[in-house]
PDB file of C-alpha atoms and ligand atoms in Angstrom:
ATOM      1  CA  MET N  54    -123.922  -4.287 -99.084  1.00  0.00           C
ATOM      2  CA  SER N  55    -125.785  -1.137 -99.813  1.00  0.00           C
ATOM      3  CA  ILE N  56    -124.430   1.345-102.033  1.00  0.00           C
ATOM      4  CA  VAL N  57    -127.423   3.694-102.039  1.00  0.00           C
ATOM      5  CA  THR N  58    -129.280   4.410 -98.771  1.00  0.00           C
ATOM      6  CA  VAL N  59    -132.400   6.835 -98.708  1.00  0.00           C
ATOM      7  CA  GLU N  60    -133.806   7.389 -95.274  1.00  0.00           C
ATOM      8  CA  ASN N  61    -137.176   8.917 -95.072  1.00  0.00           C
ATOM      9  CA  VAL N  62    -136.232  11.774 -97.568  1.00  0.00           C
ATOM     10  CA  HIS N  63    -139.019  14.677 -97.648  1.00  0.00           C
ATOM     11  CA  LYS N  64    -138.622  17.445-100.568  1.00  0.00           C
ATOM     12  CA  ARG N  65    -141.165  20.117-101.036  1.00  0.00           C
ATOM     13  CA  PHE N  66    -141.303  23.001-103.932  1.00  0.00           C
ATOM     14  CA  ASP N  67    -142.902  25.762-102.155  1.00  0.00           C
ATOM     15  CA  ASP N  68    -146.433  24.162-100.678  1.00  0.00           C
ATOM     16  CA  ASN N  69    -146.134  21.067-103.053  1.00  0.00           C
ATOM     17  CA  GLU N  70    -144.573  18.264-101.052  1.00  0.00           C
ATOM     18  CA  VAL N  71    -142.922  15.918-103.924  1.00  0.00           C
ATOM     19  CA  LEU N  72    -141.493  13.376-101.748  1.00  0.00           C
ATOM     20  CA  LYS N  73    -143.183  12.215 -98.566  1.00  0.00           C
ATOM     21  CA  GLY N  74    -140.669  10.238 -97.048  1.00  0.00           C
ATOM     22  CA  VAL N  75    -139.069   7.835 -99.330  1.00  0.00           C
ATOM     23  CA  SER N  76    -136.728   5.186 -98.155  1.00  0.00           C
ATOM     24  CA  LEU N  77    -134.874   2.840-100.327  1.00  0.00           C
ATOM     25  CA  ASN N  78    -131.716   0.675-100.213  1.00  0.00           C
ATOM     26  CA  VAL N  79    -129.623  -0.424-103.371  1.00  0.00           C
ATOM     27  CA  GLU N  80    -127.041  -3.144-103.601  1.00  0.00           C
ATOM     28  CA  THR N  81    -124.098  -2.900-105.586  1.00  0.00           C
ATOM     29  CA  GLY N  82    -124.591  -4.230-109.042  1.00  0.00           C
ATOM     30  CA  GLN N  83    -128.283  -3.872-108.808  1.00  0.00           C
ATOM     31  CA  VAL N  84    -130.624  -2.445-111.439  1.00  0.00           C
ATOM     32  CA  VAL N  85    -133.721  -0.372-110.080  1.00  0.00           C
ATOM     33  CA  ALA N  86    -136.456   0.907-112.448  1.00  0.00           C
ATOM     34  CA  LEU N  87    -138.357   3.454-111.240  1.00  0.00           C
ATOM     35  CA  LEU N  88    -141.946   3.523-112.424  1.00  0.00           C
ATOM     36  CA  GLY N  89    -144.839   5.565-111.699  1.00  0.00           C
ATOM     37  CA  ARG N  90    -147.384   7.956-113.441  1.00  0.00           C
ATOM     38  CA  SER N  91    -146.061  11.763-114.515  1.00  0.00           C
ATOM     39  CA  GLY N  92    -145.847  13.712-111.776  1.00  0.00           C
ATOM     40  CA  SER N  93    -145.041  11.118-108.988  1.00  0.00           C
ATOM     41  CA  GLY N  94    -142.034  12.250-107.844  1.00  0.00           C
ATOM     42  CA  LYS N  95    -139.371  10.180-110.045  1.00  0.00           C
ATOM     43  CA  SER N  96    -137.014  12.700-111.494  1.00  0.00           C
ATOM     44  CA  THR N  97    -137.073  14.523-108.141  1.00  0.00           C
ATOM     45  CA  LEU N  98    -135.821  11.523-106.270  1.00  0.00           C
ATOM     46  CA  LEU N  99    -132.904  10.992-109.159  1.00  0.00           C
ATOM     47  CA  ARG N 100    -131.965  14.383-108.713  1.00  0.00           C
ATOM     48  CA  CYS N 101    -131.741  14.251-105.224  1.00  0.00           C
ATOM     49  CA  LEU N 102    -129.524  11.206-105.268  1.00  0.00           C
ATOM     50  CA  ASN N 103    -126.918  13.463-107.025  1.00  0.00           C
ATOM     51  CA  GLY N 104    -127.439  16.543-104.995  1.00  0.00           C
ATOM     52  CA  LEU N 105    -129.219  18.778-107.958  1.00  0.00           C
ATOM     53  CA  GLU N 106    -132.073  19.136-105.512  1.00  0.00           C
ATOM     54  CA  ILE N 107    -131.566  19.902-101.905  1.00  0.00           C
ATOM     55  CA  ILE N 108    -133.763  17.288 -99.464  1.00  0.00           C
ATOM     56  CA  ASP N 109    -135.735  19.073 -96.769  1.00  0.00           C
ATOM     57  CA  SER N 110    -135.176  16.358 -94.315  1.00  0.00           C
ATOM     58  CA  GLY N 111    -133.856  12.868 -94.396  1.00  0.00           C
ATOM     59  CA  ARG N 112    -130.800  11.323 -95.055  1.00  0.00           C
ATOM     60  CA  ILE N 113    -128.764  10.156 -98.460  1.00  0.00           C
ATOM     61  CA  GLU N 114    -125.812   8.152 -98.577  1.00  0.00           C
ATOM     62  CA  ILE N 115    -124.445   7.195-101.861  1.00  0.00           C
ATOM     63  CA  SER N 116    -121.257   5.164-102.787  1.00  0.00           C
ATOM     64  CA  GLY N 117    -119.787   6.188 -99.539  1.00  0.00           C
ATOM     65  CA  HIS N 118    -120.615   9.950 -99.391  1.00  0.00           C
ATOM     66  CA  THR N 119    -123.179  11.418 -97.226  1.00  0.00           C
ATOM     67  CA  MET N 120    -125.154  14.164 -98.817  1.00  0.00           C
ATOM     68  CA  ASP N 121    -124.360  17.348 -96.873  1.00  0.00           C
ATOM     69  CA  TYR N 122    -124.183  19.757-100.147  1.00  0.00           C
ATOM     70  CA  GLU N 123    -120.645  20.978 -98.949  1.00  0.00           C
ATOM     71  CA  PRO N 124    -119.293  21.980-102.398  1.00  0.00           C
ATOM     72  CA  LYS N 125    -116.029  20.065-102.272  1.00  0.00           C
ATOM     73  CA  ARG N 126    -117.990  16.872-101.037  1.00  0.00           C
ATOM     74  CA  LEU N 127    -120.648  17.018-103.375  1.00  0.00           C
ATOM     75  CA  ARG N 128    -117.948  17.459-106.470  1.00  0.00           C
ATOM     76  CA  ALA N 129    -116.566  14.208-105.059  1.00  0.00           C
ATOM     77  CA  LEU N 130    -119.816  12.641-104.857  1.00  0.00           C
ATOM     78  CA  ARG N 131    -121.075  13.606-108.341  1.00  0.00           C
ATOM     79  CA  GLN N 132    -117.627  11.648-109.598  1.00  0.00           C
ATOM     80  CA  ASP N 133    -119.050   8.693-108.425  1.00  0.00           C
ATOM     81  CA  VAL N 134    -122.736   9.244-109.441  1.00  0.00           C
ATOM     82  CA  GLY N 135    -123.570   9.875-113.145  1.00  0.00           C
ATOM     83  CA  ILE N 136    -126.756  11.043-114.421  1.00  0.00           C
ATOM     84  CA  VAL N 137    -128.381  10.896-117.920  1.00  0.00           C
ATOM     85  CA  PHE N 138    -131.377  12.771-118.820  1.00  0.00           C
ATOM     86  CA  GLN N 139    -133.859  12.623-121.615  1.00  0.00           C
ATOM     87  CA  SER N 140    -131.964  15.730-123.570  1.00  0.00           C
ATOM     88  CA  TYR N 141    -128.507  14.522-124.185  1.00  0.00           C
ATOM     89  CA  ASN N 142    -127.213  18.325-124.418  1.00  0.00           C
ATOM     90  CA  LEU N 143    -123.640  17.643-126.285  1.00  0.00           C
ATOM     91  CA  PHE N 144    -121.952  20.719-127.193  1.00  0.00           C
ATOM     92  CA  PRO N 145    -122.334  21.243-130.763  1.00  0.00           C
ATOM     93  CA  HIS N 146    -118.994  23.064-131.412  1.00  0.00           C
ATOM     94  CA  LEU N 147    -116.879  20.058-129.705  1.00  0.00           C
ATOM     95  CA  SER N 148    -116.181  16.865-131.119  1.00  0.00           C
ATOM     96  CA  VAL N 149    -117.306  13.558-129.579  1.00  0.00           C
ATOM     97  CA  ALA N 150    -113.939  13.151-128.116  1.00  0.00           C
ATOM     98  CA  GLU N 151    -113.869  16.836-126.675  1.00  0.00           C
ATOM     99  CA  ASN N 152    -117.467  16.268-125.143  1.00  0.00           C
ATOM    100  CA  ILE N 153    -116.691  13.080-123.563  1.00  0.00           C
ATOM    101  CA  MET N 154    -113.012  14.710-122.134  1.00  0.00           C
ATOM    102  CA  LEU N 155    -114.308  17.825-120.747  1.00  0.00           C
ATOM    103  CA  ALA N 156    -115.117  16.438-117.338  1.00  0.00           C
ATOM    104  CA  PRO N 157    -112.506  14.049-116.842  1.00  0.00           C
ATOM    105  CA  ASN N 158    -110.279  17.024-117.903  1.00  0.00           C
ATOM    106  CA  LEU N 159    -111.615  19.288-115.145  1.00  0.00           C
ATOM    107  CA  VAL N 160    -111.235  16.769-112.440  1.00  0.00           C
ATOM    108  CA  LYS N 161    -108.962  14.028-113.236  1.00  0.00           C
ATOM    109  CA  SER N 162    -105.925  15.991-114.599  1.00  0.00           C
ATOM    110  CA  LEU N 163    -104.919  13.442-117.039  1.00  0.00           C
ATOM    111  CA  ASP N 164    -102.357  13.889-119.749  1.00  0.00           C
ATOM    112  CA  LYS N 165    -103.326  14.310-123.237  1.00  0.00           C
ATOM    113  CA  THR N 166    -102.917  10.777-124.176  1.00  0.00           C
ATOM    114  CA  LYS N 167    -104.416   9.183-121.325  1.00  0.00           C
ATOM    115  CA  ASN N 168    -107.593  11.500-121.786  1.00  0.00           C
ATOM    116  CA  ARG N 169    -107.997  10.112-125.494  1.00  0.00           C
ATOM    117  CA  GLN N 170    -107.495   6.804-124.175  1.00  0.00           C
ATOM    118  CA  LEU N 171    -110.313   7.146-122.097  1.00  0.00           C
ATOM    119  CA  ALA N 172    -112.741   8.498-124.525  1.00  0.00           C
ATOM    120  CA  GLU N 173    -111.594   5.352-126.774  1.00  0.00           C
ATOM    121  CA  GLN N 174    -112.456   2.942-123.946  1.00  0.00           C
ATOM    122  CA  VAL N 175    -115.637   4.427-123.178  1.00  0.00           C
ATOM    123  CA  LEU N 176    -116.820   4.854-126.829  1.00  0.00           C
ATOM    124  CA  ASP N 177    -115.797   1.311-127.462  1.00  0.00           C
ATOM    125  CA  ARG N 178    -117.950   0.219-124.631  1.00  0.00           C
ATOM    126  CA  ILE N 179    -121.022   1.638-126.272  1.00  0.00           C
ATOM    127  CA  GLY N 180    -120.094   0.832-129.816  1.00  0.00           C
ATOM    128  CA  LEU N 181    -119.522   4.167-131.301  1.00  0.00           C
ATOM    129  CA  LEU N 182    -115.677   4.241-131.481  1.00  0.00           C
ATOM    130  CA  ASP N 183    -115.527   4.894-135.028  1.00  0.00           C
ATOM    131  CA  LYS N 184    -117.208   8.443-134.232  1.00  0.00           C
ATOM    132  CA  ILE N 185    -114.714   9.543-132.054  1.00  0.00           C
ATOM    133  CA  ASP N 186    -113.651  12.632-134.052  1.00  0.00           C
ATOM    134  CA  ALA N 187    -117.367  13.421-135.360  1.00  0.00           C
ATOM    135  CA  TYR N 188    -119.339  16.346-134.283  1.00  0.00           C
ATOM    136  CA  PRO N 189    -122.936  15.797-132.773  1.00  0.00           C
ATOM    137  CA  ASP N 190    -124.715  17.119-135.728  1.00  0.00           C
ATOM    138  CA  LYS N 191    -123.730  14.496-137.702  1.00  0.00           C
ATOM    139  CA  LEU N 192    -124.963  11.856-135.310  1.00  0.00           C
ATOM    140  CA  SER N 193    -128.327  10.159-135.041  1.00  0.00           C
ATOM    141  CA  GLY N 194    -130.573  10.955-131.611  1.00  0.00           C
ATOM    142  CA  GLY N 195    -129.639   7.674-130.773  1.00  0.00           C
ATOM    143  CA  GLN N 196    -126.013   7.994-131.143  1.00  0.00           C
ATOM    144  CA  GLN N 197    -126.156  11.323-129.475  1.00  0.00           C
ATOM    145  CA  GLN N 198    -127.736   9.699-126.340  1.00  0.00           C
ATOM    146  CA  ARG N 199    -125.110   6.849-126.364  1.00  0.00           C
ATOM    147  CA  VAL N 200    -122.234   9.429-126.545  1.00  0.00           C
ATOM    148  CA  ALA N 201    -124.044  11.266-123.461  1.00  0.00           C
ATOM    149  CA  ILE N 202    -123.887   7.752-121.783  1.00  0.00           C
ATOM    150  CA  ALA N 203    -120.326   7.588-122.607  1.00  0.00           C
ATOM    151  CA  ARG N 204    -119.769  10.895-121.121  1.00  0.00           C
ATOM    152  CA  ALA N 205    -120.895   9.957-118.035  1.00  0.00           C
ATOM    153  CA  LEU N 206    -118.927   6.648-118.194  1.00  0.00           C
ATOM    154  CA  ALA N 207    -115.922   8.832-118.659  1.00  0.00           C
ATOM    155  CA  MET N 208    -115.837   9.895-114.974  1.00  0.00           C
ATOM    156  CA  GLU N 209    -115.822   6.134-113.838  1.00  0.00           C
ATOM    157  CA  PRO N 210    -118.826   6.471-111.869  1.00  0.00           C
ATOM    158  CA  ARG N 211    -119.973   3.678-109.147  1.00  0.00           C
ATOM    159  CA  VAL N 212    -123.817   4.618-109.904  1.00  0.00           C
ATOM    160  CA  MET N 213    -125.671   5.485-112.994  1.00  0.00           C
ATOM    161  CA  LEU N 214    -128.926   7.427-112.827  1.00  0.00           C
ATOM    162  CA  PHE N 215    -130.971   7.226-116.087  1.00  0.00           C
ATOM    163  CA  ASP N 216    -133.963   9.886-116.275  1.00  0.00           C
ATOM    164  CA  GLU N 217    -136.170   8.614-119.358  1.00  0.00           C
ATOM    165  CA  VAL N 218    -133.236   8.841-121.649  1.00  0.00           C
ATOM    166  CA  THR N 219    -135.303   6.949-124.395  1.00  0.00           C
ATOM    167  CA  SER N 220    -138.396   9.424-124.177  1.00  0.00           C
ATOM    168  CA  ALA N 221    -137.438  11.838-126.939  1.00  0.00           C
ATOM    169  CA  LEU N 222    -136.186   9.071-129.403  1.00  0.00           C
ATOM    170  CA  ASP N 223    -137.993   7.289-131.822  1.00  0.00           C
ATOM    171  CA  PRO N 224    -138.905   3.392-131.556  1.00  0.00           C
ATOM    172  CA  GLU N 225    -135.941   2.405-133.904  1.00  0.00           C
ATOM    173  CA  LEU N 226    -133.371   4.395-131.835  1.00  0.00           C
ATOM    174  CA  THR N 227    -134.827   3.709-128.484  1.00  0.00           C
ATOM    175  CA  GLU N 228    -133.621   0.231-129.004  1.00  0.00           C
ATOM    176  CA  GLU N 229    -129.712   0.921-129.503  1.00  0.00           C
ATOM    177  CA  VAL N 230    -129.758   2.813-126.233  1.00  0.00           C
ATOM    178  CA  LEU N 231    -131.585   0.650-124.331  1.00  0.00           C
ATOM    179  CA  ALA N 232    -129.093  -2.140-125.501  1.00  0.00           C
ATOM    180  CA  VAL N 233    -126.028   0.045-124.080  1.00  0.00           C
ATOM    181  CA  ILE N 234    -127.980   0.094-120.794  1.00  0.00           C
ATOM    182  CA  GLU N 235    -128.447  -3.602-120.727  1.00  0.00           C
ATOM    183  CA  GLN N 236    -124.892  -4.081-121.463  1.00  0.00           C
ATOM    184  CA  LEU N 237    -123.944  -1.677-118.408  1.00  0.00           C
ATOM    185  CA  ALA N 238    -126.282  -4.108-116.425  1.00  0.00           C
ATOM    186  CA  ARG N 239    -124.506  -7.160-117.292  1.00  0.00           C
ATOM    187  CA  ASP N 240    -121.230  -5.602-116.330  1.00  0.00           C
ATOM    188  CA  GLY N 241    -122.502  -5.128-113.124  1.00  0.00           C
ATOM    189  CA  MET N 242    -122.957  -1.260-113.177  1.00  0.00           C
ATOM    190  CA  THR N 243    -125.387  -0.213-110.267  1.00  0.00           C
ATOM    191  CA  MET N 244    -128.150   1.774-111.722  1.00  0.00           C
ATOM    192  CA  LEU N 245    -131.421   3.353-111.167  1.00  0.00           C
ATOM    193  CA  LEU N 246    -133.454   4.183-114.153  1.00  0.00           C
ATOM    194  CA  VAL N 247    -136.841   5.725-114.712  1.00  0.00           C
ATOM    195  CA  THR N 248    -138.453   4.400-117.856  1.00  0.00           C
ATOM    196  CA  HIS N 249    -141.651   3.783-119.771  1.00  0.00           C
ATOM    197  CA  GLU N 250    -140.208   0.843-121.429  1.00  0.00           C
ATOM    198  CA  MET N 251    -142.111  -1.874-119.332  1.00  0.00           C
ATOM    199  CA  ASN N 252    -140.483  -4.543-121.138  1.00  0.00           C
ATOM    200  CA  PHE N 253    -137.027  -3.423-120.842  1.00  0.00           C
ATOM    201  CA  ALA N 254    -137.741  -2.843-117.001  1.00  0.00           C
ATOM    202  CA  ARG N 255    -139.124  -6.428-116.484  1.00  0.00           C
ATOM    203  CA  ARG N 256    -135.968  -8.049-118.374  1.00  0.00           C
ATOM    204  CA  VAL N 257    -133.277  -5.873-117.103  1.00  0.00           C
ATOM    205  CA  ALA N 258    -134.375  -4.687-113.430  1.00  0.00           C
ATOM    206  CA  ASN N 259    -133.793  -6.695-110.352  1.00  0.00           C
ATOM    207  CA  MET N 260    -135.703  -4.440-108.500  1.00  0.00           C
ATOM    208  CA  ILE N 261    -139.119  -2.387-109.451  1.00  0.00           C
ATOM    209  CA  VAL N 262    -139.965   0.595-107.393  1.00  0.00           C
ATOM    210  CA  PHE N 263    -143.495   1.962-108.266  1.00  0.00           C
ATOM    211  CA  MET N 264    -143.844   5.527-107.134  1.00  0.00           C
ATOM    212  CA  ASN N 265    -147.145   7.386-106.482  1.00  0.00           C
ATOM    213  CA  GLU N 266    -148.049  10.703-105.021  1.00  0.00           C
ATOM    214  CA  GLY N 267    -144.262  11.187-103.708  1.00  0.00           C
ATOM    215  CA  ARG N 268    -144.189   7.882-102.055  1.00  0.00           C
ATOM    216  CA  ILE N 269    -142.815   4.446-102.753  1.00  0.00           C
ATOM    217  CA  TRP N 270    -146.146   2.452-102.942  1.00  0.00           C
ATOM    218  CA  GLU N 271    -145.055  -0.824-104.153  1.00  0.00           C
ATOM    219  CA  THR N 272    -141.716  -2.671-104.814  1.00  0.00           C
ATOM    220  CA  GLY N 273    -140.406  -5.995-105.744  1.00  0.00           C
ATOM    221  CA  GLU N 274    -138.863  -8.242-107.838  1.00  0.00           C
ATOM    222  CA  PRO N 275    -140.121  -7.906-111.599  1.00  0.00           C
ATOM    223  CA  GLU N 276    -141.955 -11.156-112.297  1.00  0.00           C
ATOM    224  CA  ALA N 277    -143.704 -11.354-109.019  1.00  0.00           C
ATOM    225  CA  MET N 278    -144.741  -7.451-109.167  1.00  0.00           C
ATOM    226  CA  PHE N 279    -146.273  -7.591-112.666  1.00  0.00           C
ATOM    227  CA  ALA N 280    -147.845 -10.978-112.198  1.00  0.00           C
ATOM    228  CA  HIS N 281    -149.381  -9.904-108.779  1.00  0.00           C
ATOM    229  CA  PRO N 282    -149.861  -6.468-108.299  1.00  0.00           C
ATOM    230  CA  GLN N 283    -150.320  -5.755-104.639  1.00  0.00           C
ATOM    231  CA  THR N 284    -151.930  -2.328-104.853  1.00  0.00           C
ATOM    232  CA  PRO N 285    -154.751  -0.993-106.863  1.00  0.00           C
ATOM    233  CA  GLU N 286    -152.789   1.888-108.205  1.00  0.00           C
ATOM    234  CA  PHE N 287    -149.821  -0.346-109.341  1.00  0.00           C
ATOM    235  CA  ARG N 288    -152.624  -2.627-110.929  1.00  0.00           C
ATOM    236  CA  ALA N 289    -154.037   0.250-112.802  1.00  0.00           C
ATOM    237  CA  PHE N 290    -150.719   1.412-113.976  1.00  0.00           C
ATOM    238  CA  THR N 291    -149.545  -1.824-115.456  1.00  0.00           C
ATOM    239  CA  SER N 292    -152.993  -2.249-117.212  1.00  0.00           C
ATOM    240  CA  ARG N 293    -152.295   1.128-118.920  1.00  0.00           C
ATOM    241  CA  ASN N 294    -148.593   0.592-119.714  1.00  0.00           C
ATOM    242  CA  VAL N 295    -147.927  -3.152-120.424  1.00  0.00           C
ATOM    243  CA  LYS N 296    -149.116  -4.626-123.677  1.00  0.00           C
TER     244      LYS N 296
HETATM  245  P1  LIG Q 388    -141.857  12.502-112.352  1.00  0.00           P
HETATM  246  O1  LIG Q 388    -140.650  12.567-113.089  1.00  0.00           O
HETATM  247  O2  LIG Q 388    -142.297  11.520-111.587  1.00  0.00           O
HETATM  248  O3  LIG Q 388    -142.894  12.951-113.641  1.00  0.00           O
HETATM  249  P2  LIG Q 388    -141.080  14.914-110.842  1.00  0.00           P
HETATM  250  O4  LIG Q 388    -140.447  14.582-109.893  1.00  0.00           O
HETATM  251  O5  LIG Q 388    -140.421  15.701-112.141  1.00  0.00           O
HETATM  252  O6  LIG Q 388    -142.215  13.765-111.300  1.00  0.00           O
HETATM  253  O7  LIG Q 388    -142.468  16.227-110.460  1.00  0.00           O
HETATM  254  C1  LIG Q 388    -142.953  15.846-109.122  1.00  0.00           C
HETATM  255  C2  LIG Q 388    -143.692  17.259-108.941  1.00  0.00           C
HETATM  256  O8  LIG Q 388    -142.767  17.905-108.579  1.00  0.00           O
HETATM  257  C3  LIG Q 388    -144.423  17.815-110.276  1.00  0.00           C
HETATM  258  O9  LIG Q 388    -145.589  18.048-109.436  1.00  0.00           O
HETATM  259  C4  LIG Q 388    -143.596  18.695-110.361  1.00  0.00           C
HETATM  260  O10 LIG Q 388    -144.543  19.755-111.040  1.00  0.00           O
HETATM  261  C5  LIG Q 388    -143.012  19.487-109.360  1.00  0.00           C
HETATM  262  N1  LIG Q 388    -141.589  20.059-109.455  1.00  0.00           N
HETATM  263  C6  LIG Q 388    -140.630  19.156-109.954  1.00  0.00           C
HETATM  264  N2  LIG Q 388    -139.386  19.970-110.063  1.00  0.00           N
HETATM  265  C7  LIG Q 388    -139.607  21.224-109.654  1.00  0.00           C
HETATM  266  C8  LIG Q 388    -139.000  22.462-109.478  1.00  0.00           C
HETATM  267  N3  LIG Q 388    -137.865  22.610-109.998  1.00  0.00           N
HETATM  268  N4  LIG Q 388    -139.902  23.558-109.050  1.00  0.00           N
HETATM  269  C9  LIG Q 388    -141.286  23.135-108.717  1.00  0.00           C
HETATM  270  N5  LIG Q 388    -142.031  22.072-109.024  1.00  0.00           N
HETATM  271  C10 LIG Q 388    -141.358  21.100-109.318  1.00  0.00           C
HETATM  272 MG1  LIG Q 389    -139.642  12.845-114.770  1.00  0.00          MG
END
């Protein structure tokens, strides 16, 4: 069953049409890697999926929510759709636990003990339980990004969106973040991720979406797509990016 349905979505910024009729279906448990050159519309598409950008036309349905930007329904939708960016934006004056519990506190009205348990649960999942009372500046960039992922998981989302979450990290820190995402994939989380890590995309994704100039240019299963690019654009992209 589809958990994400995108139908003929158009999005423009002034006279720059960034999404030119994007349609996409994602099944529950699928891992979709969004690839494409800078400026091809990948981030905009992800942002549209949790209502950070308002589409001009088309239809988005995600985890049973129809995107209509009505504030109350939008909040409900965002509880089901987590997003993590390149910049992790943890609050420096709050501990790891406090960062994680901030949003659940606002929307879930759990008591203190339950909240703490939730923080423990998600930190255990990303392997940072021992940092629960640490402050962000005591963590490496990779650990901070993992906490940002844990913070999104604390809302118990049904779909996770990742936008180049390792792009700001050194290679040795990239691996630990990719490992967390790979574990989520094994746990059956539905995910759409924008990444430059081609080997990771090939290994973890079960669907590749190659975007070019605001359109889904080519899509398919990783092995077949990388072995036999169907378009000159994807062929050029892989020859530049796959070693
Ligand atoms: P990608 O993530 O594939 O690099 P983006 O979705 O970020 O691409 O950007 C696609 C195009 O939309 C670019 O030309 C970018 O300059 C433009 N764009 C993105 N966000 C905005 C915005 N908030 N205002 C104006 N233009 C934007
Ligand atoms: Mg981007």
